[in-house]
Amino acid sequence: MESVQKTITYLKTLLRNYQYQYYVINEPGIPDVEYDRLMETLRQLEIENPNLLTQDSPTQCVGGSSISSIFKPVHHKIPMLSLDTVSDESSYLVFHQRLKKRLNISKGITLCCELKLDGLAVSLLYINGRLVRASTRGDGLVGEDITANVRTISIVPEYLTGNKIPDYLEVRGEVFMSHAGFKKINQTAYREGHKIFSNPRNAASGSLRNLDPCITAKRPLTFICYGLGFFKGRSMPRSHIACLQYFKAWGLPVNDNTRLCYSSGEVIKFYHNAEMKRPFFGFDIDGVVIKVDDLELQKKIGSSSRAPRWAVAFKFAAQEAITKLNNVEFRVGRTGVITPVAQLSPIRIAGVLISRATLHNVHEINRLGLKIGNNVVIRRAGDVIPQIISVAKPDVDSNIIVKNITIPKQCPGCGSKIRFISGELALRCTGGLSCAAQRKSVIRHFTSRKALNINGMGKAIINQLVDKGYINNPADLFMLTIDQLISLERVGQKSAQNIIDALIISKKTTFARFIYALGISKIGLVAAENLASHFVTLNFLLAADLNALSSVYGIGQTAASYLKEFLDDANNREVIRMLVVEVGIYW
Ligand code: IVH
């Protein structure tokens, strides 16, 4: 018994600490999945040992005490409750059966199913149709006055429009940030040397609870209504879905993915459907919310001090887990962009074994403060490639030995110089024409219609030629033999001869097409034409310095520097020499 008591006390302290990190300072110390697991362990222990249950336990409170002394307090007329959660079908069915039992009905119940938005709960108060106050949920009873900040969210109407608006109307919903908005503010933050947010929810929370509304105004926050709070002066509809329709008619944003379901089967279908669409919504959701639609029935079923009994959050399977970062490999993509890929100790997330995660770009390594040997939090969202979210706080394993990640200076595909492109936060290989990783796309571009227009040289043939090692760069195309071509799948004597003929014809081209065919970043056909008419001969182009290149009409600084690096690369120069001297391309 004593040891159970000790465990409970330990879990309470741990959870309170995590709640503080999550709700107050906006820096979650552990992934949601770990937090939920600890909370569930505590809840189970309290169920098994009811004498050890106290009112101040984190299992009995809405959230962390998120009231800072900075914003004015707002007392909610109706508490802003949290939601109980279920995370698999069988637990959902238990909830569904319990509802039916509570209502004493054997037939179906009408349930309103919505997306569970991953942001911050906010209450908006409209008096005579005008927004007069906005507040956070806080501890459920008292929140923070964030009116000035919410006023900067353009989707939140200052005035409601339409008819039958109650004199006093409180609506509740979620403020969040889209994936696109999140990416944009982090890119700006990086450029300006400010703090980078670890996920859209933190970004939304940090932005909303910023002391300067001018800063909030610059953040791409959005809002969706999901419920009715206190109202007076007019009656409201009797169902939740009708309230949402009223909100919409008054100009308040609601989510269109809301559906009524009449059986547990339909709810489960809704859940799976939302899970399938999850990667495509463009914003984070962490489950669906199922609510009894009839407001009278909601009242009849009632709530506990923490959550209503008429609703449940049906959460998606855990998307996050902790594992070890064993190495970082740098991979060259088809376009020469070099991406760091994390090699992980294999771990199962939602049934899928994960051993790699993308790091997007080198900046991500610095942003996360990653080191080889770190324990990291991995997130896999639906079909999206797994990502490293953060370095796990080493609360147990603090003695792990870590090693810095070395950013390569040369391309792992061809050894050419690597260039850092600050606008794209990317590393790029400069050895376009001979880089093994870029071979297929370089050759495909070279043979394409607007380039050398080599008839019959399709993608499938190029792939086979590269895979068999017959060609490594565009110049090799012109050394191909009939026998090599015939050895390919679906290439007969006649088509092989046609390809050889097309190669011979393609040698007579224009200078502009030749420049374009080299596939230099930012040098499209128009830029190639400008370069060709400016320099006239290849020798002049090869001899041009950065100034001369950027003085060409239509060639900006970036294009000029890409061009310079490309032309300076020894491998590229050798391929160009082969094309002109050995192959005999002419214009
Ligand atoms: S209804 C009394 N509906 O989830 C019921 N909440 O984990 C109150 N949330 O505090 C909530 N999407 O911030 C409801 N469609 C939705 C929601 C939603 C996200 C959030 C909300 C709430 C939290 C509970």
Coordinates of C-alpha atoms and ligand atoms in Angstrom, one line a residue:
M1 CA 0.0 0.0 0.0
E2 CA 2.8 2.3 0.9
S3 CA 4.5 1.8 -2.4
V4 CA 1.2 2.5 -4.3
Q5 CA 0.9 5.7 -2.3
K6 CA 4.5 6.6 -3.3
T7 CA 3.8 5.9 -7.0
I8 CA 0.7 8.0 -6.9
T9 CA 2.5 10.9 -5.3
Y10 CA 5.3 10.6 -7.8
L11 CA 2.9 10.5 -10.8
K12 CA 1.0 13.5 -9.5
T13 CA 4.1 15.6 -9.1
L14 CA 5.4 14.5 -12.5
L15 CA 2.1 15.2 -14.2
R16 CA 1.7 18.6 -12.6
N17 CA 5.2 19.5 -13.8
Y18 CA 4.3 18.4 -17.3
Q19 CA 1.1 20.4 -17.1
Y20 CA 3.0 23.5 -16.2
Q21 CA 5.4 23.0 -19.1
Y22 CA 2.5 22.4 -21.5
Y23 CA -0.1 24.9 -20.4
V24 CA 1.9 27.7 -18.8
I25 CA 5.3 28.0 -20.5
N26 CA 4.2 26.4 -23.7
E27 CA 7.0 23.9 -23.9
P28 CA 5.8 20.4 -23.6
G29 CA 8.4 18.2 -21.9
I30 CA 7.2 14.9 -23.2
P31 CA 5.1 13.7 -26.2
D32 CA 1.3 13.6 -25.7
V33 CA 1.3 9.9 -25.9
E34 CA 3.7 9.6 -22.9
Y35 CA 1.6 12.2 -21.0
D36 CA -1.6 10.2 -21.7
R37 CA 0.1 7.0 -20.6
L38 CA 1.2 8.5 -17.2
M39 CA -2.3 10.0 -16.7
E40 CA -3.9 6.7 -17.5
T41 CA -1.6 4.8 -15.0
L42 CA -2.6 7.3 -12.3
R43 CA -6.3 7.0 -13.1
Q44 CA -6.1 3.2 -12.9
L45 CA -4.3 3.3 -9.6
E46 CA -6.9 5.7 -8.2
I47 CA -9.7 3.5 -9.4
E48 CA -8.1 0.5 -7.7
N49 CA -7.3 2.5 -4.5
P50 CA -10.3 5.0 -4.2
N51 CA -9.1 6.0 -0.7
L52 CA -6.0 7.5 -2.3
L53 CA -8.0 9.7 -4.7
T54 CA -7.7 13.4 -3.8
Q55 CA -9.6 16.4 -5.4
D56 CA -6.4 18.1 -6.4
S57 CA -5.2 15.1 -8.4
P58 CA -4.4 15.9 -12.1
T59 CA -7.0 13.3 -13.0
Q60 CA -9.7 15.5 -11.4
C61 CA -8.7 18.8 -13.0
V62 CA -9.5 20.2 -16.4
G63 CA -5.9 21.0 -17.3
G64 CA -2.9 22.6 -15.7
S65 CA -3.4 25.8 -13.9
S66 CA -2.8 28.0 -16.9
I67 CA -3.7 31.3 -15.4
S68 CA -0.8 33.7 -15.6
S69 CA -1.0 36.9 -13.7
I70 CA -0.4 38.9 -16.9
F71 CA -3.8 38.7 -18.5
K72 CA -7.0 39.8 -16.7
P73 CA -9.0 36.9 -15.2
V74 CA -12.3 35.9 -16.8
H75 CA -14.8 33.9 -14.8
H76 CA -16.7 31.5 -17.1
K77 CA -20.4 31.6 -16.4
I78 CA -20.5 27.9 -17.5
P79 CA -17.3 26.0 -16.8
M80 CA -15.2 25.2 -19.9
L81 CA -14.8 21.5 -19.4
S82 CA -12.4 19.0 -20.9
L83 CA -13.3 15.8 -22.6
D84 CA -13.0 12.2 -21.6
T85 CA -11.1 10.2 -24.1
V86 CA -11.3 6.8 -25.7
S87 CA -8.6 5.5 -28.1
D88 CA -9.9 2.3 -29.6
E89 CA -13.2 0.9 -30.9
S90 CA -14.0 -1.3 -28.0
S91 CA -13.6 1.6 -25.5
Y92 CA -15.8 3.7 -27.8
L93 CA -18.5 1.0 -27.8
V94 CA -18.4 1.0 -24.0
F95 CA -19.1 4.8 -24.0
H96 CA -21.9 4.3 -26.6
Q97 CA -23.6 1.6 -24.6
R98 CA -23.2 3.6 -21.4
L99 CA -25.0 6.5 -23.1
K100 CA -27.9 4.3 -24.2
K101 CA -28.1 2.9 -20.7
R102 CA -28.1 6.4 -19.1
L103 CA -30.8 7.5 -21.5
N104 CA -32.7 4.3 -21.0
I105 CA -33.2 3.8 -24.7
S106 CA -32.6 0.8 -26.9
K107 CA -33.0 2.5 -30.2
G108 CA -30.4 4.7 -31.8
I109 CA -29.2 8.1 -30.4
T110 CA -28.4 11.0 -32.7
L111 CA -24.7 11.9 -32.3
C112 CA -22.9 14.8 -33.8
C113 CA -19.4 13.9 -34.9
E114 CA -16.8 16.5 -35.4
L115 CA -13.0 16.8 -35.9
K116 CA -11.0 17.3 -32.8
L117 CA -8.9 20.3 -33.6
D118 CA -5.5 20.5 -32.0
G119 CA -5.2 24.1 -30.7
L120 CA -6.5 26.1 -27.8
A121 CA -10.0 26.3 -26.5
V122 CA -11.3 29.9 -26.6
S123 CA -14.6 31.5 -25.5
L124 CA -16.0 34.4 -27.5
L125 CA -18.6 36.7 -26.0
Y126 CA -20.9 38.7 -28.3
I127 CA -23.2 41.3 -26.7
N128 CA -25.8 42.6 -29.1
G129 CA -23.9 40.9 -31.9
R130 CA -20.6 42.6 -31.2
L131 CA -17.5 40.8 -29.9
V132 CA -16.8 42.2 -26.5
R133 CA -14.5 39.7 -24.9
A134 CA -12.4 36.6 -25.7
S135 CA -10.8 34.4 -23.1
T136 CA -8.8 31.2 -22.8
R137 CA -10.2 28.1 -20.9
G138 CA -7.7 28.5 -18.1
D139 CA -8.5 26.0 -15.4
G140 CA -12.0 25.6 -16.7
L141 CA -13.5 28.1 -14.2
V142 CA -11.3 31.1 -14.7
G143 CA -9.5 31.9 -18.0
E144 CA -7.4 34.8 -19.3
D145 CA -8.8 37.8 -21.1
I146 CA -7.2 37.7 -24.6
T147 CA -9.7 40.0 -26.3
A148 CA -7.1 42.3 -27.9
N149 CA -5.2 39.3 -29.4
V150 CA -8.3 37.5 -30.7
R151 CA -9.5 40.7 -32.4
T152 CA -6.4 40.3 -34.7
I153 CA -7.7 37.0 -36.0
S154 CA -9.4 38.0 -39.2
I155 CA -11.7 35.0 -39.4
V156 CA -13.3 36.0 -36.0
P157 CA -16.1 38.4 -36.8
E158 CA -16.2 41.7 -34.9
Y159 CA -19.9 41.9 -35.6
L160 CA -22.3 39.0 -36.2
T161 CA -24.6 39.2 -39.2
G162 CA -28.1 37.8 -39.8
N163 CA -31.2 37.3 -37.7
K164 CA -32.2 35.9 -34.3
I165 CA -28.9 36.7 -32.6
P166 CA -29.2 36.4 -28.8
D167 CA -28.4 39.7 -26.9
Y168 CA -25.8 37.8 -25.0
L169 CA -24.1 34.9 -26.8
E170 CA -21.0 33.0 -25.8
V171 CA -19.6 30.7 -28.4
R172 CA -16.7 28.3 -27.8
G173 CA -14.2 27.0 -30.3
E174 CA -10.6 26.3 -31.0
V175 CA -7.9 28.7 -32.1
F176 CA -5.2 26.9 -34.2
M177 CA -2.6 27.3 -36.9
S178 CA -2.6 25.6 -40.3
H179 CA 0.5 23.6 -41.4
A180 CA 1.2 26.2 -44.1
G181 CA 1.0 29.1 -41.6
F182 CA 3.2 27.2 -39.1
K183 CA 5.8 26.6 -41.8
K184 CA 5.7 30.2 -42.8
I185 CA 6.2 31.7 -39.3
N186 CA 9.0 29.3 -38.5
Q187 CA 10.8 30.3 -41.7
T188 CA 10.4 34.0 -40.8
A189 CA 11.5 33.3 -37.2
Y190 CA 14.6 31.5 -38.5
R191 CA 15.5 34.3 -40.9
E192 CA 15.0 36.9 -38.1
G193 CA 16.8 34.8 -35.5
H194 CA 13.7 34.3 -33.3
K195 CA 12.5 31.3 -31.4
I196 CA 11.3 28.4 -33.6
F197 CA 8.0 26.7 -32.5
S198 CA 8.0 23.0 -32.2
N199 CA 4.5 22.3 -33.5
P200 CA 1.4 24.3 -34.7
R201 CA -0.3 24.0 -31.4
N202 CA 2.6 25.6 -29.5
A203 CA 2.8 28.2 -32.2
A204 CA -0.9 29.0 -31.8
S205 CA -0.7 29.1 -28.1
G206 CA 2.5 31.3 -28.0
S207 CA 0.9 33.6 -30.5
L208 CA -2.4 33.9 -28.8
R209 CA -1.0 34.5 -25.4
N210 CA 1.5 37.0 -26.5
L211 CA 1.5 40.3 -24.6
D212 CA 1.7 42.3 -27.7
P213 CA -1.4 42.0 -30.0
C214 CA 0.7 43.5 -32.8
I215 CA 2.8 40.3 -32.8
T216 CA -0.4 38.2 -32.6
A217 CA -1.7 40.0 -35.7
K218 CA 1.3 38.8 -37.7
R219 CA 0.7 35.2 -36.8
P220 CA -1.6 33.2 -39.2
L221 CA -4.1 32.1 -36.5
T222 CA -7.5 30.7 -37.4
F223 CA -10.6 29.7 -35.4
I224 CA -13.4 27.2 -35.6
C225 CA -16.5 27.2 -33.4
Y226 CA -17.6 23.9 -31.9
G227 CA -20.1 24.8 -29.1
L228 CA -22.5 27.1 -27.3
G229 CA -21.7 28.6 -23.9
F230 CA -24.0 30.9 -22.0
F231 CA -26.7 32.8 -23.9
K232 CA -29.6 35.1 -23.0
G233 CA -32.2 37.2 -24.8
R234 CA -33.4 34.7 -27.4
S235 CA -33.9 31.0 -27.6
M236 CA -31.4 28.8 -29.3
P237 CA -32.1 25.6 -31.3
R238 CA -32.6 22.4 -29.5
S239 CA -29.8 20.5 -31.2
H240 CA -26.1 21.0 -31.3
I241 CA -26.0 20.7 -35.1
A242 CA -28.6 23.4 -35.5
C243 CA -26.6 25.7 -33.2
L244 CA -23.6 25.2 -35.5
Q245 CA -25.8 26.1 -38.4
Y246 CA -26.9 29.2 -36.7
F247 CA -23.3 30.1 -35.9
K248 CA -22.5 29.7 -39.6
A249 CA -25.4 31.9 -40.6
W250 CA -24.2 34.6 -38.2
G251 CA -20.8 34.6 -39.9
L252 CA -18.9 32.5 -37.4
P253 CA -16.5 29.8 -38.8
V254 CA -17.6 26.2 -38.4
N255 CA -16.1 23.1 -39.7
D256 CA -17.7 21.4 -42.7
N257 CA -16.6 17.9 -41.8
T258 CA -19.2 17.6 -39.1
R259 CA -21.8 14.8 -39.5
L260 CA -24.7 13.3 -37.7
C261 CA -24.4 9.6 -37.0
Y262 CA -27.2 7.3 -35.7
S263 CA -25.3 4.2 -34.7
S264 CA -22.0 3.2 -33.2
G265 CA -21.1 1.7 -36.6
E266 CA -21.6 5.0 -38.3
V267 CA -19.5 6.8 -35.7
I268 CA -16.6 4.3 -36.2
K269 CA -16.9 4.8 -39.9
F270 CA -16.7 8.6 -39.4
Y271 CA -13.6 8.1 -37.2
H272 CA -11.8 6.0 -39.7
N273 CA -12.7 8.3 -42.5
A274 CA -11.3 11.3 -40.6
E275 CA -8.2 9.4 -39.8
M276 CA -7.7 8.6 -43.5
K277 CA -8.2 12.2 -44.5
R278 CA -6.0 13.5 -41.6
P279 CA -2.9 14.2 -43.7
F280 CA -4.9 16.3 -46.1
F281 CA -6.8 18.7 -43.9
G282 CA -3.9 21.1 -43.8
F283 CA -4.1 21.5 -40.0
D284 CA -3.6 19.1 -37.0
I285 CA -6.4 17.1 -35.6
D286 CA -5.8 14.4 -32.9
G287 CA -9.1 12.6 -33.1
V288 CA -12.8 13.2 -33.5
V289 CA -15.3 14.4 -30.9
I290 CA -18.6 12.6 -30.5
K291 CA -21.5 14.6 -28.9
V292 CA -25.1 13.8 -28.1
D293 CA -26.9 16.1 -30.5
D294 CA -30.0 16.9 -28.5
L295 CA -29.3 19.7 -26.0
E296 CA -32.1 18.5 -23.6
L297 CA -30.5 15.0 -23.6
Q298 CA -27.1 16.6 -22.9
K299 CA -28.6 18.3 -19.9
K300 CA -30.2 15.1 -18.7
I301 CA -27.0 13.2 -18.9
G302 CA -24.9 16.0 -17.2
S303 CA -21.2 16.4 -16.5
S304 CA -18.6 15.6 -14.0
S305 CA -16.4 18.4 -12.6
R306 CA -13.9 17.7 -15.4
A307 CA -15.8 16.6 -18.5
P308 CA -19.3 16.2 -19.9
R309 CA -20.8 12.6 -19.8
W310 CA -22.6 13.3 -23.2
A311 CA -19.4 13.7 -25.2
V312 CA -16.2 11.9 -25.8
A313 CA -12.9 12.5 -27.6
F314 CA -12.2 9.5 -29.8
K315 CA -8.5 9.9 -30.2
F316 CA -6.4 8.5 -33.1
A317 CA -3.8 5.9 -32.3
A318 CA -0.6 7.2 -30.8
Q319 CA 1.5 8.9 -33.4
E320 CA 4.5 9.7 -31.3
A321 CA 7.1 7.6 -29.6
I322 CA 10.6 7.9 -28.3
T323 CA 13.6 6.2 -29.8
K324 CA 17.3 6.6 -30.3
L325 CA 19.0 8.6 -33.1
N326 CA 21.8 6.3 -34.3
N327 CA 23.1 8.3 -37.2
V328 CA 22.2 11.0 -39.8
E329 CA 22.7 10.1 -43.4
F330 CA 22.8 12.8 -46.1
R331 CA 20.9 11.8 -49.3
V332 CA 21.0 13.5 -52.6
G333 CA 17.6 13.8 -54.3
R334 CA 16.9 13.8 -58.0
T335 CA 17.2 17.5 -58.2
G336 CA 20.5 17.7 -56.3
V337 CA 18.9 18.8 -52.9
I338 CA 20.7 17.0 -50.1
T339 CA 18.4 16.0 -47.2
P340 CA 19.5 14.7 -43.8
V341 CA 17.8 11.5 -43.0
A342 CA 17.7 10.2 -39.4
Q343 CA 18.6 6.6 -38.8
L344 CA 16.7 5.4 -35.7
S345 CA 16.6 2.4 -33.5
P346 CA 13.5 0.7 -35.0
I347 CA 10.2 1.5 -33.2
R348 CA 6.6 0.7 -33.8
I349 CA 4.1 3.6 -34.1
A350 CA 0.5 2.8 -34.8
G351 CA 1.5 -0.6 -36.1
V352 CA 4.2 0.5 -38.5
L353 CA 7.9 -0.1 -37.9
I354 CA 9.8 3.1 -38.2
S355 CA 13.6 3.2 -38.6
R356 CA 14.1 6.4 -40.5
A357 CA 12.8 10.0 -40.2
T358 CA 13.2 13.0 -42.4
L359 CA 15.0 16.0 -41.0
H360 CA 13.8 18.3 -43.9
N361 CA 17.0 20.4 -44.0
V362 CA 20.2 21.1 -42.1
H363 CA 18.6 23.9 -40.2
E364 CA 16.3 21.4 -38.6
I365 CA 19.3 19.7 -37.0
N366 CA 20.3 23.0 -35.3
R367 CA 16.7 23.9 -34.5
L368 CA 16.2 20.6 -32.6
G369 CA 19.7 20.7 -31.1
L370 CA 20.1 17.1 -32.4
K371 CA 23.1 15.0 -31.6
I372 CA 23.8 11.3 -32.5
G373 CA 22.9 9.2 -29.5
N374 CA 20.0 11.4 -28.4
N375 CA 16.7 10.0 -27.5
V376 CA 14.2 11.7 -29.8
V377 CA 10.5 12.0 -30.1
I378 CA 9.2 10.7 -33.4
R379 CA 5.8 11.5 -34.9
R380 CA 4.1 9.7 -37.7
A381 CA 0.9 11.3 -38.9
G382 CA -1.0 9.1 -41.3
D383 CA 0.8 8.7 -44.6
V384 CA 3.2 11.5 -43.8
I385 CA 6.9 10.6 -43.6
P386 CA 7.9 10.2 -39.9
Q387 CA 9.5 13.3 -38.4
I388 CA 11.6 14.1 -35.4
I389 CA 9.7 16.5 -33.2
S390 CA 12.1 17.1 -30.4
V391 CA 14.9 15.7 -28.4
A392 CA 13.3 13.8 -25.5
K393 CA 14.1 15.3 -22.1
P394 CA 16.7 12.9 -20.6
D395 CA 14.9 12.5 -17.3
V396 CA 16.1 8.9 -16.7
D397 CA 18.9 8.2 -19.1
S398 CA 20.9 11.4 -18.5
N399 CA 24.3 9.8 -19.0
I400 CA 24.0 8.9 -22.6
I401 CA 27.0 9.7 -24.8
V402 CA 26.2 12.0 -27.7
K403 CA 28.1 13.0 -30.8
N404 CA 27.8 16.1 -33.0
I405 CA 26.4 15.7 -36.5
T406 CA 28.8 16.6 -39.2
I407 CA 27.4 18.4 -42.2
P408 CA 29.2 17.2 -45.3
K409 CA 31.1 19.7 -47.5
Q410 CA 31.0 17.4 -50.5
C411 CA 28.1 15.7 -52.2
P412 CA 27.8 12.0 -51.1
G413 CA 26.7 11.2 -54.6
C414 CA 29.6 12.6 -56.7
G415 CA 32.0 14.5 -54.4
S416 CA 31.2 17.9 -55.9
K417 CA 31.0 21.0 -53.8
I418 CA 27.9 21.5 -51.7
R419 CA 26.2 24.8 -51.7
F420 CA 23.9 26.1 -48.9
I421 CA 20.9 27.9 -50.3
S422 CA 19.6 30.1 -47.5
G423 CA 16.3 31.0 -49.1
E424 CA 15.4 27.3 -49.3
L425 CA 17.3 26.3 -46.2
A426 CA 18.7 23.5 -48.3
L427 CA 22.0 22.0 -49.2
R428 CA 22.4 21.4 -52.9
C429 CA 25.0 19.5 -54.9
T430 CA 26.7 21.6 -57.6
G431 CA 27.8 18.7 -59.8
G432 CA 24.6 18.4 -61.7
L433 CA 25.8 16.6 -64.9
S434 CA 27.8 13.8 -63.3
C435 CA 26.2 13.2 -59.9
A436 CA 25.1 9.6 -59.5
A437 CA 22.0 10.5 -57.5
Q438 CA 20.8 13.0 -60.1
R439 CA 21.7 11.0 -63.2
K440 CA 18.2 9.9 -64.3
S441 CA 16.6 13.3 -63.9
V442 CA 19.5 15.1 -65.5
I443 CA 19.4 12.9 -68.5
R444 CA 15.6 13.0 -68.8
H445 CA 15.8 16.8 -68.8
F446 CA 18.6 16.8 -71.4
T447 CA 16.6 14.7 -73.8
S448 CA 13.2 16.5 -73.2
R449 CA 11.3 18.3 -75.9
K450 CA 12.4 21.8 -75.1
A451 CA 16.0 20.7 -74.6
L452 CA 17.7 18.4 -77.2
N453 CA 14.3 16.8 -78.1
I454 CA 15.6 13.3 -78.6
N455 CA 12.7 11.3 -79.9
G456 CA 12.0 7.9 -78.5
M457 CA 14.2 8.4 -75.5
G458 CA 11.5 8.0 -72.9
K459 CA 11.7 7.7 -69.1
A460 CA 11.6 3.9 -69.1
I461 CA 14.5 3.6 -71.5
I462 CA 16.7 6.1 -69.6
N463 CA 16.0 4.3 -66.4
Q464 CA 17.2 1.0 -67.9
L465 CA 20.2 2.6 -69.5
V466 CA 21.3 4.1 -66.2
D467 CA 20.5 1.0 -64.2
K468 CA 22.6 -1.2 -66.6
G469 CA 25.5 1.3 -66.3
Y470 CA 25.5 2.1 -70.0
I471 CA 25.2 5.9 -69.4
N472 CA 26.3 8.1 -66.6
N473 CA 25.9 11.5 -68.1
P474 CA 24.3 13.2 -71.1
A475 CA 27.5 12.8 -73.3
D476 CA 27.3 9.0 -72.8
L477 CA 24.0 9.0 -74.7
F478 CA 25.8 9.6 -78.0
M479 CA 28.2 6.6 -77.5
L480 CA 25.3 4.1 -77.2
T481 CA 25.3 1.2 -79.6
I482 CA 22.4 -0.6 -81.3
D483 CA 23.3 -3.8 -79.4
Q484 CA 23.0 -1.9 -76.0
L485 CA 19.6 -0.5 -77.0
I486 CA 18.3 -3.8 -78.2
S487 CA 19.3 -5.4 -74.9
L488 CA 16.7 -3.2 -73.2
E489 CA 13.1 -4.4 -72.5
R490 CA 10.6 -3.5 -75.2
V491 CA 13.2 -2.1 -77.6
G492 CA 13.5 -3.9 -81.0
Q493 CA 15.8 -3.4 -83.9
K494 CA 13.7 -0.8 -85.5
S495 CA 13.1 1.4 -82.4
A496 CA 16.8 1.1 -81.5
Q497 CA 17.7 2.4 -85.0
N498 CA 15.2 5.2 -84.6
I499 CA 16.8 6.3 -81.3
I500 CA 20.3 6.3 -82.9
D501 CA 18.9 8.4 -85.7
A502 CA 17.2 10.8 -83.3
L503 CA 20.5 11.2 -81.4
I504 CA 22.3 12.2 -84.5
I505 CA 19.6 14.7 -85.5
S506 CA 19.6 16.2 -82.0
K507 CA 23.3 17.1 -82.3
K508 CA 22.3 20.1 -84.4
T509 CA 20.6 22.4 -82.0
T510 CA 20.7 26.0 -80.8
F511 CA 23.0 27.5 -78.2
A512 CA 20.0 28.4 -76.1
R513 CA 18.6 24.9 -76.1
F514 CA 22.0 23.5 -75.2
I515 CA 22.3 25.8 -72.2
Y516 CA 18.8 24.9 -71.1
A517 CA 19.5 21.2 -71.6
L518 CA 22.3 21.4 -69.0
G519 CA 19.5 21.6 -66.3
I520 CA 21.0 24.4 -64.2
S521 CA 18.8 25.5 -61.3
K522 CA 16.8 28.7 -62.1
I523 CA 17.9 28.6 -65.8
G524 CA 14.7 28.0 -67.8
L525 CA 14.3 28.4 -71.5
V526 CA 13.9 32.2 -71.4
A527 CA 17.0 32.7 -69.3
A528 CA 18.9 30.3 -71.6
E529 CA 17.9 32.4 -74.6
N530 CA 19.0 35.6 -72.9
L531 CA 22.4 34.0 -72.0
A532 CA 22.8 32.7 -75.6
S533 CA 22.1 36.0 -77.2
H534 CA 24.3 37.9 -74.7
F535 CA 27.4 35.6 -74.9
V536 CA 26.9 34.1 -78.4
T537 CA 29.7 31.5 -77.9
L538 CA 30.3 28.9 -75.3
N539 CA 33.8 30.2 -74.6
F540 CA 32.5 33.6 -73.6
L541 CA 29.9 32.0 -71.3
L542 CA 32.4 29.7 -69.7
A543 CA 34.8 32.7 -69.1
A544 CA 32.1 35.0 -67.6
D545 CA 32.5 36.0 -63.9
L546 CA 29.6 36.5 -61.5
N547 CA 29.3 40.2 -62.4
A548 CA 29.1 39.5 -66.1
L549 CA 26.5 36.7 -65.6
S550 CA 24.3 38.9 -63.4
S551 CA 24.5 41.8 -65.9
V552 CA 22.7 39.6 -68.4
Y553 CA 19.1 40.7 -69.0
G554 CA 16.7 38.6 -66.9
I555 CA 19.4 36.9 -64.9
G556 CA 19.2 37.8 -61.2
Q557 CA 21.8 37.4 -58.5
T558 CA 20.6 33.9 -57.5
A559 CA 20.4 32.6 -61.0
A560 CA 23.9 34.0 -61.7
S561 CA 25.4 32.4 -58.7
Y562 CA 23.8 29.0 -59.5
L563 CA 25.2 29.3 -63.0
K564 CA 28.6 30.3 -61.8
E565 CA 28.9 27.3 -59.4
F566 CA 27.6 25.0 -62.1
L567 CA 30.1 26.1 -64.7
D568 CA 32.9 26.2 -62.2
D569 CA 32.4 22.5 -61.2
A570 CA 35.1 20.4 -62.8
N571 CA 32.8 17.4 -63.4
N572 CA 30.2 19.6 -65.2
R573 CA 33.0 21.2 -67.3
E574 CA 34.2 17.8 -68.4
V575 CA 30.7 16.7 -69.5
I576 CA 30.3 20.0 -71.4
R577 CA 33.7 19.5 -73.1
M578 CA 32.7 15.9 -74.1
L579 CA 29.4 17.1 -75.5
V580 CA 31.1 19.8 -77.6
V581 CA 34.5 18.3 -78.5
E582 CA 33.8 14.5 -78.6
V583 CA 30.1 14.3 -79.4
G584 CA 30.3 17.3 -81.7
I585 CA 27.1 19.1 -80.7
Y586 CA 26.9 22.2 -82.9
W587 CA 24.7 25.3 -83.4
Ligands
IVH1 S1 -16.2 20.2 -27.2 C1 -17.7 20.3 -23.1 N1 -15.4 19.9 -29.7 O1 -10.5 19.4 -27.0 C2 -17.1 19.9 -24.4 N2 -13.8 20.3 -28.1 O2 -9.7 17.7 -24.9 C3 -16.0 20.8 -24.7 N3 -11.5 20.4 -29.0 O3 -11.0 21.7 -24.4 C4 -15.2 20.6 -25.8 N4 -12.0 20.1 -31.1 O4 -10.2 22.6 -26.7 C5 -15.0 20.1 -28.4 N5 -14.9 19.7 -32.0 C6 -14.5 19.9 -30.7 C7 -13.1 20.1 -30.4 C8 -12.8 20.3 -29.0 C9 -11.0 20.3 -30.2 C10 -10.6 20.6 -27.8 C11 -11.2 21.7 -26.8 C12 -11.3 21.0 -25.5 C13 -10.3 19.8 -25.7 C14 -10.6 18.6 -24.8

